[in-house]
Tab-separated table of C-alpha atoms in Angstrom:
chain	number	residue	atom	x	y	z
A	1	UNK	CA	-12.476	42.119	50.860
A	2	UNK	CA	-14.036	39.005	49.079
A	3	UNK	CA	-15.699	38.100	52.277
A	4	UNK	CA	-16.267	41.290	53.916
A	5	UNK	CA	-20.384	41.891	54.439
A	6	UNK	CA	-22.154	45.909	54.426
A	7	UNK	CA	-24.175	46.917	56.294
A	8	UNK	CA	-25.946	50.336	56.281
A	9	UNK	CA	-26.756	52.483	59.068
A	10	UNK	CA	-28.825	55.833	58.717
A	11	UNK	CA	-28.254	58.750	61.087
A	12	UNK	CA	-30.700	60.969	62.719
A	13	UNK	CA	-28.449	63.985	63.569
A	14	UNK	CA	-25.543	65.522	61.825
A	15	UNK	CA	-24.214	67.508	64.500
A	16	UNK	CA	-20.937	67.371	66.921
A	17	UNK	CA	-21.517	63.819	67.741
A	18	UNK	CA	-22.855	62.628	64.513
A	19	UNK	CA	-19.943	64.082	62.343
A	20	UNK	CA	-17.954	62.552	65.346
A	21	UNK	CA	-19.031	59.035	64.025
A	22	UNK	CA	-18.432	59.301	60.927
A	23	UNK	CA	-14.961	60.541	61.054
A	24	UNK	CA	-14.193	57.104	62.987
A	25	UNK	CA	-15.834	54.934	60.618
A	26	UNK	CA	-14.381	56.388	58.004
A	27	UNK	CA	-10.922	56.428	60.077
A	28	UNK	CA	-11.402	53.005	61.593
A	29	UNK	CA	-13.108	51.138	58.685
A	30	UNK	CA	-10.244	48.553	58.431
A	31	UNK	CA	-9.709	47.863	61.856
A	32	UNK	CA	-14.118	47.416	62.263
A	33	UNK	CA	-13.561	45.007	59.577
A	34	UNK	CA	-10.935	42.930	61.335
A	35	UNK	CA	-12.985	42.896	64.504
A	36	UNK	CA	-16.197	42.166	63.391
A	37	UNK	CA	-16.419	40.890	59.282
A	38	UNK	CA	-18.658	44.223	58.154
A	39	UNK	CA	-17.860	47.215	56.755
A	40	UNK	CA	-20.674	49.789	58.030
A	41	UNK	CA	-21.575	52.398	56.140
A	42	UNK	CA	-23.729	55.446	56.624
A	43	UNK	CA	-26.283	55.545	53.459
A	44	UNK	CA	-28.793	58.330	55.425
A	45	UNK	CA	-28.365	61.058	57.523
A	46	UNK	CA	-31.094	63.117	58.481
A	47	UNK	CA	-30.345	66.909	58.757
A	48	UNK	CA	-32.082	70.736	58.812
A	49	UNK	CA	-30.026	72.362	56.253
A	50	UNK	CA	-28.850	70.900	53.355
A	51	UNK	CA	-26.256	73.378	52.688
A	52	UNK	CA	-25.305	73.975	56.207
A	53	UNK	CA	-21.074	73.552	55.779
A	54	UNK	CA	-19.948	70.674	57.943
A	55	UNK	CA	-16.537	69.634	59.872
A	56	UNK	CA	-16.902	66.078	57.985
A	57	UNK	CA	-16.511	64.740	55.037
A	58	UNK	CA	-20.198	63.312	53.656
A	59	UNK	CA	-21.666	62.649	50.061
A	60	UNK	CA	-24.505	65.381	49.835
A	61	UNK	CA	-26.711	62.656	48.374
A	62	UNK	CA	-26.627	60.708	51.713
A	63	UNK	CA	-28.337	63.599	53.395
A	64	UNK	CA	-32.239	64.306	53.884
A	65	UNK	CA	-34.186	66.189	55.795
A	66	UNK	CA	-36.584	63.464	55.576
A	67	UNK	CA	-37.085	61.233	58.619
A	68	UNK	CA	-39.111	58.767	56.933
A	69	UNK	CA	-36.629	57.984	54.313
A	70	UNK	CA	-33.956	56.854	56.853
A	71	UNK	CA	-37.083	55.488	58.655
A	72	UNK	CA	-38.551	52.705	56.166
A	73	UNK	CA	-35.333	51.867	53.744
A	74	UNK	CA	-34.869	48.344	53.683
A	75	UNK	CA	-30.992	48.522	53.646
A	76	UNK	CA	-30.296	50.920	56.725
A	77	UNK	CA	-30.601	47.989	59.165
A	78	UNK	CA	-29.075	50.172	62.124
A	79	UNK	CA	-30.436	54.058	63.145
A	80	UNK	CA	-28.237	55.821	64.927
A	81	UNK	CA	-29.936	58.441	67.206
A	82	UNK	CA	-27.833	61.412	67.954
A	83	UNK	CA	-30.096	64.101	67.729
A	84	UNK	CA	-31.134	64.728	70.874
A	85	UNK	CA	-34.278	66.048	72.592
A	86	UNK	CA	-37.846	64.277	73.376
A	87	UNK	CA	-39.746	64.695	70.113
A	88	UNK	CA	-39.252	64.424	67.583
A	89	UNK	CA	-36.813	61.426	68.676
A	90	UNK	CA	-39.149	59.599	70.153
A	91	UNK	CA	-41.201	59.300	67.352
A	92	UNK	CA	-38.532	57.761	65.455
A	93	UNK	CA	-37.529	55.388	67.732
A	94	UNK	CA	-40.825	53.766	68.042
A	95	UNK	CA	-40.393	53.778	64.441
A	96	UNK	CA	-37.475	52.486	63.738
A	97	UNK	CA	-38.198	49.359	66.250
A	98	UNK	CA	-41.359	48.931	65.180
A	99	UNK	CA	-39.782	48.556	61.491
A	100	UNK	CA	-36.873	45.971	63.006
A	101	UNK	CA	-34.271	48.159	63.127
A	102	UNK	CA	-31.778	47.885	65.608
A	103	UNK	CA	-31.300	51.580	67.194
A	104	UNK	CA	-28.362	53.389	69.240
A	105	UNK	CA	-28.899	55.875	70.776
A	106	UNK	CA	-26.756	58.624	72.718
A	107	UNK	CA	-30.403	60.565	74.365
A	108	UNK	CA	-29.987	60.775	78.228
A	109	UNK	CA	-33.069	62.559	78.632
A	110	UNK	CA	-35.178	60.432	76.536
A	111	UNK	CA	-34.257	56.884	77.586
A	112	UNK	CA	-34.938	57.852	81.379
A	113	UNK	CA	-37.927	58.965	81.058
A	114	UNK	CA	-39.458	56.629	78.409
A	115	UNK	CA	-37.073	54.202	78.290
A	116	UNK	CA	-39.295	51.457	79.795
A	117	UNK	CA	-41.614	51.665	76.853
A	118	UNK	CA	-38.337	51.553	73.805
A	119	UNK	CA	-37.130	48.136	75.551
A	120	UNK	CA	-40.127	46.640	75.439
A	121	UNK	CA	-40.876	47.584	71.875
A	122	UNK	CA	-37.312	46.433	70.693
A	123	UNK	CA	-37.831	43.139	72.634
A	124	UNK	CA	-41.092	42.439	70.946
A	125	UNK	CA	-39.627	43.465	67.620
A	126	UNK	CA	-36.396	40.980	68.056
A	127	UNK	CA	-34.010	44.398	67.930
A	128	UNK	CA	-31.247	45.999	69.871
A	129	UNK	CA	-31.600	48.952	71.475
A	130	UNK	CA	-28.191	50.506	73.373
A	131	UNK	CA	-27.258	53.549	74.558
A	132	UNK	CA	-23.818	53.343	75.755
A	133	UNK	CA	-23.073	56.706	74.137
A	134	UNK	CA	-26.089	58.608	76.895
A	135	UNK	CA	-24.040	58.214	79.898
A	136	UNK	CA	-20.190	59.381	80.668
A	137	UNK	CA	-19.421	59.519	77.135
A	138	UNK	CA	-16.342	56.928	75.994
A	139	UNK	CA	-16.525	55.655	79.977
A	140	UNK	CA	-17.866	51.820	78.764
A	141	UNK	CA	-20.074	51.890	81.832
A	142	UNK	CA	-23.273	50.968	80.626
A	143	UNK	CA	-21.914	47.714	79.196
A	144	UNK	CA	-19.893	47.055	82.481
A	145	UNK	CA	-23.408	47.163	84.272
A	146	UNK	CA	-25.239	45.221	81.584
A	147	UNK	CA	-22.396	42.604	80.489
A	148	UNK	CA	-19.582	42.345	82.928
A	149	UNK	CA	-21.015	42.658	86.173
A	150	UNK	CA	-23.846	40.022	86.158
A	151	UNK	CA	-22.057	37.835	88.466
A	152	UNK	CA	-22.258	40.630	90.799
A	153	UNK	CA	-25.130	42.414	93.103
A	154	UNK	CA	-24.373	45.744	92.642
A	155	UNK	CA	-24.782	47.883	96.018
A	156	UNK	CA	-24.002	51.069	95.297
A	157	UNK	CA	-23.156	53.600	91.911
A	158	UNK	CA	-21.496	57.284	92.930
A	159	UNK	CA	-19.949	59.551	90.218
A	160	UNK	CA	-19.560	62.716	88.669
A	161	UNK	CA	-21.712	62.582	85.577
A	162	UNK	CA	-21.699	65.765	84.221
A	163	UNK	CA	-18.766	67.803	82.927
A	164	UNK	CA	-20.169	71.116	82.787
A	165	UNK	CA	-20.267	71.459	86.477
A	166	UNK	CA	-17.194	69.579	86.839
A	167	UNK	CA	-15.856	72.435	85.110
A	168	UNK	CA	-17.575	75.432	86.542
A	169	UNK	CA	-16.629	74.105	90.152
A	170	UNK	CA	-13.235	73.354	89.105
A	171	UNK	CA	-12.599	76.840	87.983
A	172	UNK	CA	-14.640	78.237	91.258
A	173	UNK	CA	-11.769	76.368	93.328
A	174	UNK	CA	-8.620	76.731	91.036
A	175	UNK	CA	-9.052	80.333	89.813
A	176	UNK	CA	-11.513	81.776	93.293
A	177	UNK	CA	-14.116	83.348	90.384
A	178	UNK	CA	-17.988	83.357	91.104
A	179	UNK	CA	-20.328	80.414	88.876
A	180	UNK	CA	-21.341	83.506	86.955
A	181	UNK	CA	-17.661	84.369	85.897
A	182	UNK	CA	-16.734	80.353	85.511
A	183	UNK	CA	-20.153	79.507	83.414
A	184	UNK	CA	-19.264	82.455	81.040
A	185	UNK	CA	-15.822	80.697	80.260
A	186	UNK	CA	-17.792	77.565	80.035
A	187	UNK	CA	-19.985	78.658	77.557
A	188	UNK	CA	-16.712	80.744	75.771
A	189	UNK	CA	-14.901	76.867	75.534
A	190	UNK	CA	-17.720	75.371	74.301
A	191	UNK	CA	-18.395	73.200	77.311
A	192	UNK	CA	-21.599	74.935	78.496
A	193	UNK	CA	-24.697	75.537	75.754
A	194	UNK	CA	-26.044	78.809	75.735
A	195	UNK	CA	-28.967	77.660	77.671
A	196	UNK	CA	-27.079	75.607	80.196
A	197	UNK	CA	-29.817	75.026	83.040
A	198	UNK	CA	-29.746	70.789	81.972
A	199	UNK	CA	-26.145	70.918	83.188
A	200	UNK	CA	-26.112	73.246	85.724
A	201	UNK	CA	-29.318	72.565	88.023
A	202	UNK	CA	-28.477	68.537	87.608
A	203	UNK	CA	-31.297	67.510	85.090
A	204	UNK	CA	-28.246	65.960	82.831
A	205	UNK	CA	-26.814	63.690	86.014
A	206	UNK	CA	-30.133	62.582	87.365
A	207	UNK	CA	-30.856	61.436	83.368
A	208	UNK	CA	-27.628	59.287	83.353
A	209	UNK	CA	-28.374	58.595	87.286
A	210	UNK	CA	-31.811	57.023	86.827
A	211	UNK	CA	-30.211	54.746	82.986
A	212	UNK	CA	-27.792	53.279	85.517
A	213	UNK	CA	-29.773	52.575	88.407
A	214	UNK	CA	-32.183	50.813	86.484
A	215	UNK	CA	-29.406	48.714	84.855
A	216	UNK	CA	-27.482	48.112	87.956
A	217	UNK	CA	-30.488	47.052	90.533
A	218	UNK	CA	-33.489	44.549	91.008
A	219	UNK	CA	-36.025	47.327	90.868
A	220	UNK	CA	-37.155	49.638	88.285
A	221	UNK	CA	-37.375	53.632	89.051
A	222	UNK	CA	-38.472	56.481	87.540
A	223	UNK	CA	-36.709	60.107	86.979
A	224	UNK	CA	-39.329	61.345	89.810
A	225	UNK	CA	-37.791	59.493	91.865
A	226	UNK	CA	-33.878	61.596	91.891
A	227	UNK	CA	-33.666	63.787	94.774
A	228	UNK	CA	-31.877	66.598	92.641
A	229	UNK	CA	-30.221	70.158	93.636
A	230	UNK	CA	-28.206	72.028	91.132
A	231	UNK	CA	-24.454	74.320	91.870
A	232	UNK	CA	-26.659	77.680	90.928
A	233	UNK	CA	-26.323	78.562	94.590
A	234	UNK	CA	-22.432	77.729	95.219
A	235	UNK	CA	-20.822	81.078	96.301
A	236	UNK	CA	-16.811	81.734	96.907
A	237	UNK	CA	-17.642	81.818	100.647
A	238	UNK	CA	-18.601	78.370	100.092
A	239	UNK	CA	-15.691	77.717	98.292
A	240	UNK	CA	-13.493	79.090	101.032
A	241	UNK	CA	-15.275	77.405	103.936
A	242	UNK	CA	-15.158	73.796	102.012
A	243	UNK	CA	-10.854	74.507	101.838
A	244	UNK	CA	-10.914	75.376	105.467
A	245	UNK	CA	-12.737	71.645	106.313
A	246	UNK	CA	-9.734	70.114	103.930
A	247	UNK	CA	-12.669	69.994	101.164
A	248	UNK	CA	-13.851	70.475	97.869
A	249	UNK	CA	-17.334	70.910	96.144
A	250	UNK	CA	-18.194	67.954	93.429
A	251	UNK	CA	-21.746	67.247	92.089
A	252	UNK	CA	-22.113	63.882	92.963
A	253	UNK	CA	-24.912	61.434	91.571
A	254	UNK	CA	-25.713	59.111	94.183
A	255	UNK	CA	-27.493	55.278	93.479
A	256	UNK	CA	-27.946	52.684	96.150
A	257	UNK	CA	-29.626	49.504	96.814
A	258	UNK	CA	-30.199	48.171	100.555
A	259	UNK	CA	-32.366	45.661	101.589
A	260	UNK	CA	-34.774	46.540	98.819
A	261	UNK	CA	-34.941	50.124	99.290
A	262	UNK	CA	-32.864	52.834	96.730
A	263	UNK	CA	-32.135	56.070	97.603
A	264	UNK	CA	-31.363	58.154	93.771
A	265	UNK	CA	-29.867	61.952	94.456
A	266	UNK	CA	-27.673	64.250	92.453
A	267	UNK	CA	-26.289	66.979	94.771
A	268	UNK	CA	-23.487	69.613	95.491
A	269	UNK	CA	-21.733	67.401	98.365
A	270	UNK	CA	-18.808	68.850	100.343
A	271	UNK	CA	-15.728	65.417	99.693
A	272	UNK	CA	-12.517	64.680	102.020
A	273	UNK	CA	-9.702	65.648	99.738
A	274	UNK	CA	-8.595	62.114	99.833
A	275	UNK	CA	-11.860	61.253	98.620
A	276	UNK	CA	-11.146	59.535	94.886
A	277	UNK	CA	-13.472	61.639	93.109
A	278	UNK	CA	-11.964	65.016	94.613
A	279	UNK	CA	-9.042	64.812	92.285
A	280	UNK	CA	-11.576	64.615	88.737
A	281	UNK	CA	-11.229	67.802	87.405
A	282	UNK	CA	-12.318	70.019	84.886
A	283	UNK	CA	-14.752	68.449	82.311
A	284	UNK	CA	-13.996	64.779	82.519
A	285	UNK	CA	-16.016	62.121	84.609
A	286	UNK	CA	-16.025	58.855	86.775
A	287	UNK	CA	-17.808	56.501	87.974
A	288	UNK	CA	-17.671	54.391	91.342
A	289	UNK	CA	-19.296	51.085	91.311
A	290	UNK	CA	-19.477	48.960	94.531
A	291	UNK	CA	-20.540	45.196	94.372
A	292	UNK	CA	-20.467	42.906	96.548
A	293	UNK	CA	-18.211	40.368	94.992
A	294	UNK	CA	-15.640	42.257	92.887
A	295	UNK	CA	-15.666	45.469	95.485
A	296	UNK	CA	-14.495	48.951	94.355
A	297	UNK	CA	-14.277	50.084	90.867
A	298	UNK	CA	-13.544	53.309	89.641
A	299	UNK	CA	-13.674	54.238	85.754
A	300	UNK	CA	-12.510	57.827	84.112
A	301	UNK	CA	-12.482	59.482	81.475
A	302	UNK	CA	-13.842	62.371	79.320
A	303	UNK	CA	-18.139	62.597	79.776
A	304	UNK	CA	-18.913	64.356	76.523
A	305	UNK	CA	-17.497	65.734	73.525
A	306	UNK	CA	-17.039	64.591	69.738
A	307	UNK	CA	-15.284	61.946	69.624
A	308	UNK	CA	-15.346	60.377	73.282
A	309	UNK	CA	-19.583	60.342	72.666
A	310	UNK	CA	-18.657	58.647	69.027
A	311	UNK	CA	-16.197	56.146	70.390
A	312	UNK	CA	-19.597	54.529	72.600
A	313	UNK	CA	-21.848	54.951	69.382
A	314	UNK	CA	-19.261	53.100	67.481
A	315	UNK	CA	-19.241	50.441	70.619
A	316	UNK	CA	-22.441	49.936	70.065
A	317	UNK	CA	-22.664	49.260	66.477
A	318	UNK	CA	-19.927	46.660	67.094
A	319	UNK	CA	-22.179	45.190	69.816
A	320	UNK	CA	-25.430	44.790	67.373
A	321	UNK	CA	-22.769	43.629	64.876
A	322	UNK	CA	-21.615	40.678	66.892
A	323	UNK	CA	-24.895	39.784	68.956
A	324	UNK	CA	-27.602	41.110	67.269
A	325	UNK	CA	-30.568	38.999	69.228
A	326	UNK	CA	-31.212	40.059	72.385
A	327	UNK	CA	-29.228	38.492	75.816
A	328	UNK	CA	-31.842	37.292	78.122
A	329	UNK	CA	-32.101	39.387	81.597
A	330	UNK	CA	-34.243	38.834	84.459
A	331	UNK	CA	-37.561	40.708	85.062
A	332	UNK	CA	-37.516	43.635	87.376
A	333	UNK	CA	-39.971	44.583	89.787
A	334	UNK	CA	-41.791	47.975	88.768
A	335	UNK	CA	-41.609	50.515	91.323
A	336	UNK	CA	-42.111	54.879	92.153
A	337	UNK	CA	-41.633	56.889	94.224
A	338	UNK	CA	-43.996	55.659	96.379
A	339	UNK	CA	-44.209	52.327	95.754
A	340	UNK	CA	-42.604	49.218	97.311
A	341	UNK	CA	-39.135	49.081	96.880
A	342	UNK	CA	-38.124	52.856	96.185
A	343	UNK	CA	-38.053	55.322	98.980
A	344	UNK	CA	-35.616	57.003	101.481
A	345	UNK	CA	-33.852	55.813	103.911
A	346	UNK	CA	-33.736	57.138	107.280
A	347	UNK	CA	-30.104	57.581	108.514
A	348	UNK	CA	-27.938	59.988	110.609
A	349	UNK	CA	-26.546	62.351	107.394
A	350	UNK	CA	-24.044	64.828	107.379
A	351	UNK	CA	-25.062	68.280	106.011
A	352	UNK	CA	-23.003	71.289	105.147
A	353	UNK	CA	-25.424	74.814	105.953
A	354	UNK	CA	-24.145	78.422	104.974
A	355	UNK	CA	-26.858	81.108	105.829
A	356	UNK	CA	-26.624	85.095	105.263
A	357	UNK	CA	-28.583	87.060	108.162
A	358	UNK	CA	-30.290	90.090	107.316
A	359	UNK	CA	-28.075	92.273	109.911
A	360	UNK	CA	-25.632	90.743	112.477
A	361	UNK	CA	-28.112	91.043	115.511
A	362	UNK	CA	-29.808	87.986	114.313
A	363	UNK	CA	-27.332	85.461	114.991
A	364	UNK	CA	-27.543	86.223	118.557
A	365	UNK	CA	-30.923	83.893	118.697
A	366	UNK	CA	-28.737	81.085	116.936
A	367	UNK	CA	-28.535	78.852	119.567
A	368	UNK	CA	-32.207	79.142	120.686
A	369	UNK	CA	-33.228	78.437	116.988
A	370	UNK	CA	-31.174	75.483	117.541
A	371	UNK	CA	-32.799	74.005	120.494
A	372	UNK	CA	-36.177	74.672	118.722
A	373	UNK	CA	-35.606	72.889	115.467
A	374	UNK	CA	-33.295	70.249	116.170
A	375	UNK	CA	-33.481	66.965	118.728
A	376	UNK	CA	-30.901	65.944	121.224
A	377	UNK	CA	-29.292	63.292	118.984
A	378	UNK	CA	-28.845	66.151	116.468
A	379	UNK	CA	-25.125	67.697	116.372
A	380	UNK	CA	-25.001	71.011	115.633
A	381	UNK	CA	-20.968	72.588	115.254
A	382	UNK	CA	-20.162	76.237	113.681
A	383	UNK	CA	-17.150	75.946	111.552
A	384	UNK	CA	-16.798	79.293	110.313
A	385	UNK	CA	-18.108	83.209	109.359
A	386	UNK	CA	-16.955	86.338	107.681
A	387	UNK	CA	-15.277	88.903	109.151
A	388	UNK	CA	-18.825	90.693	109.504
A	389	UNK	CA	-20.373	87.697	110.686
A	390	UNK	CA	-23.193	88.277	108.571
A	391	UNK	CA	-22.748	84.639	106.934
A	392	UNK	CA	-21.816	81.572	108.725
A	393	UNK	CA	-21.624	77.993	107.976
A	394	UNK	CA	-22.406	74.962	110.138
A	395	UNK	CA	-21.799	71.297	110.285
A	396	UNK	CA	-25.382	68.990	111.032
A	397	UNK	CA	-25.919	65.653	111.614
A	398	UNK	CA	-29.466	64.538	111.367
A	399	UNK	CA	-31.638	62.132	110.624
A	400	UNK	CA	-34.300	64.343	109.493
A	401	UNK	CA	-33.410	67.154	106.457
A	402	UNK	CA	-36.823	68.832	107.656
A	403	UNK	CA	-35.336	69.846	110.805
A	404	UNK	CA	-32.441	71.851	108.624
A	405	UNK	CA	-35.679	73.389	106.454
A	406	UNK	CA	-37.131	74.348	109.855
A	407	UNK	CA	-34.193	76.114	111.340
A	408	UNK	CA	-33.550	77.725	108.203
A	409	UNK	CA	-37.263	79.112	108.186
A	410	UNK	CA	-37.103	80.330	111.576
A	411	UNK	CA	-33.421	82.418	111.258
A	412	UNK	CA	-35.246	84.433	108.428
A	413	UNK	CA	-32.305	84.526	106.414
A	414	UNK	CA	-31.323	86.295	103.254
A	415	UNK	CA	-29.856	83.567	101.515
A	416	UNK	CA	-28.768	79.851	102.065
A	417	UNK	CA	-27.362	76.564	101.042
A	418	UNK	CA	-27.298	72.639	101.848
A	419	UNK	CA	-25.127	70.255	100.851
A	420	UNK	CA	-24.258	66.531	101.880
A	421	UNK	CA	-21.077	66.731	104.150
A	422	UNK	CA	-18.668	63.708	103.448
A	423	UNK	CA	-15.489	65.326	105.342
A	424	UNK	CA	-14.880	64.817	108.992
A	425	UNK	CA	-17.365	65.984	111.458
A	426	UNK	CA	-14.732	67.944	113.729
A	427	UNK	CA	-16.419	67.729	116.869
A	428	UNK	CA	-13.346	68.909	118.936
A	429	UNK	CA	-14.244	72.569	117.264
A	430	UNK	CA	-15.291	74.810	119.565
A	431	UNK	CA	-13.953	77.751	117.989
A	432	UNK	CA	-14.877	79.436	114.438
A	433	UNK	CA	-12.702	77.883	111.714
A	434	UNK	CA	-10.566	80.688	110.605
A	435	UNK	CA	-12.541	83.708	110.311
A	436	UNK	CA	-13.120	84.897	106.269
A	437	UNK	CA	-12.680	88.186	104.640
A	438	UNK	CA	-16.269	89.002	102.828
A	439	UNK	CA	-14.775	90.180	99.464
């Protein structure tokens, strides 16, 4: 190993995914070397407890609880990041660019909503800063988007981003439980934290949404800008109605770019069964990239974990290790919500509505609810109801969501739900779908 250089890297976070990379290092040291001339070691790793017992092997005189001695040491020419949270990570971040370190970094939440401001410290400080570990775990999609798509203009970005609901709605439609009984054997498997509203209100997908659309298209966004609706309110009747239509309940993140204008949303959406993302179950992920000179591609694989979430830190370090300036890219255009360049379009959609009336005599004034809310270019189709026709479900096409919001005011209802509709609009229906048992 005459000619083999070291390089040190210091951690910031011991945890699953930090133990997860050094278990590969350690396990993959030889075949790093081959690929790239360096050996990496870790010589810091910030943690809480010293004496906390851990699933990897790691000299107790590499740990600290010290930031700043990871921070400022001369050697660690690489931080790894995998500690997760706003502050203190931010802090040292800034830091660690500021000091000409090159930093990874596996923080979802962090990079979209300050990652504007890390770029343009690591470009003035002549660092890297990648993050191929904060979206879809070992899927390589952020360095598809930066590195092997530039010949491309990417159009559109739809996946499943987030495993946790993968899960919970897999469960909902394999094993017909409620999202209260599926999140508890989330949370039992490890797959759900104990506090699992990130995951399950889809704060974790419009993160990794909002990293890739600003990667994948001329103009820069902001988190504000994700339309976002969580699967809190997915019910078995929901469940059962979506099988009757020949579909099945994802939550899908949805990017695209037309004529200038994006449209960013993370929703529950009701998909065709032949749809390619109705078959990901469980907790893995994909992602759907359409361009407009390569087409269709689809990537999957598992979103989160140990060692998938290590496998793209370790990516990374290879990355800095091979091409440690900076690749030029084009300037983007700033935009918000309200600014040029970022707003909604306005298109005939396809909505999926379930409502709950109060008592039964209600949905006699359906249809003159109908004619109040909606226009004549609207289609309006009942697909189903229970057996005590207290809770039906529609199909709507509309170019305006407010006209759902208004019909939905003026029924009074107990309880509701909209979702995007990407099935077939059966417009030969003019019958109930069959009729569902309540229980």
């Amino acid at each position: 190993m005459a000619n083999v250089k070291q390089i040190y890297i210091g951690l910031l976070g011991l945890g699953t995914v930090g133990s997860g990379v050094v278990k590969s290092l350690l396990a993959n040291e030889d075949h790093i070397i081959a690929q790239t001339g360096f050996q990496v070691r870790v010589k810091r790793a910030l943690v809480q407890n010293l004496q906390k017992q851990r699933s990897v092997r790691i000299d107790q005189d590499f740990l600290t609880t010290d930031a700043i001695s990871v921070l400022v040491d001369p050697e660690i020419s690489i931080v790894v990041e995998v500690m997760g949270g706003i502050e203190p990570a931010l802090g040292y971040i800034r830091s660690a660019l500021q000091a000409g370190k090159h930093v990874i970094t596996a923080n979802k939440e962090l990079l979209a909503k300050h990652g504007d401001e890390l770029a343009l410290i690591a470009k003035n400080a002549g660092v890297r800063l990648l993050y191929e570990a904060s979206v879809a775990g070992g899927i390589p999609i952020v360095r598809m988007l930066q590195a092997y798509l530039t010949a491309n203009r990417v159009t559109s970005i739809r996946g499943i981003l987030n495993g946790t609901s993968n899960y919970i709605l897999t469960r909902m439609q394999g094993a017909e439980v409620t999202f209260a009984q599926a999140l508890a054997e989330a949370q039992q498997l490890g797959y759900a934290e104990a506090a699992p509203q990130s995951d399950v209100e889809g704060y974790d997908a419009a993160y990794k949404l909002s990293i890739l659309a600003n990667m994948a298209f001329p103009v820069q966004t902001e988190i504000a800008c994700v339309d976002r609706m969580g699967i809190t309110e997915i019910e078995p009747v929901d469940i059962a109605f979506a099988k009757q239509l020949g579909c099945v309940i994802k939550l899908i993140a949805e990017a695209s770019y037309k004529g200038g204008q994006v449209r960013l949303s993370v929703s529950p959406k009701l998909l065709s069964q032949s749809d390619s993302l109705a078959t990901i179950s469980d907790v893995f992920n994909a992602v759907t990239v359409e361009a407009d000179v390569v087409g269709e591609l689809t990537f999957i694989g598992r979103g989160a974990g140990e060692m998938p979430t290590a496998s793209a830190v370790i990516e990374d370090i290879v990355e800095v290790l091979r091409t440690p300036t900076i690749p030029a890219t084009a300037p983007k255009q700033k935009g918000t919500c309200a600014g040029v360049g970022v707003f909604h379009l306005r298109e005939v959609q396809n909505y999926y509505v379930r409502i709950h009336f109060a008592k039964k005599e209600d949905a006699i004034h359906v249809s003159a609810w109908e004619t109040a809310a909606f226009c004549s270019e609207d289609r309006i189709l009942e697909v189903g109801r229970t057996k005590d026709e207290y809770t039906r479900a529609y199909l709507i096409a509309t170019d305006d969501r407010k006209r759902i919001d208004k019909f939905i005011q003026m029924t009074g209802v107990l309880s509701w739900i909209v979702m995007p509709y990407g099935g077939d609009f059966v417009v030969h229906c003019s019958e109930p779908l069959t009729e569902l048992s309540t229980g």
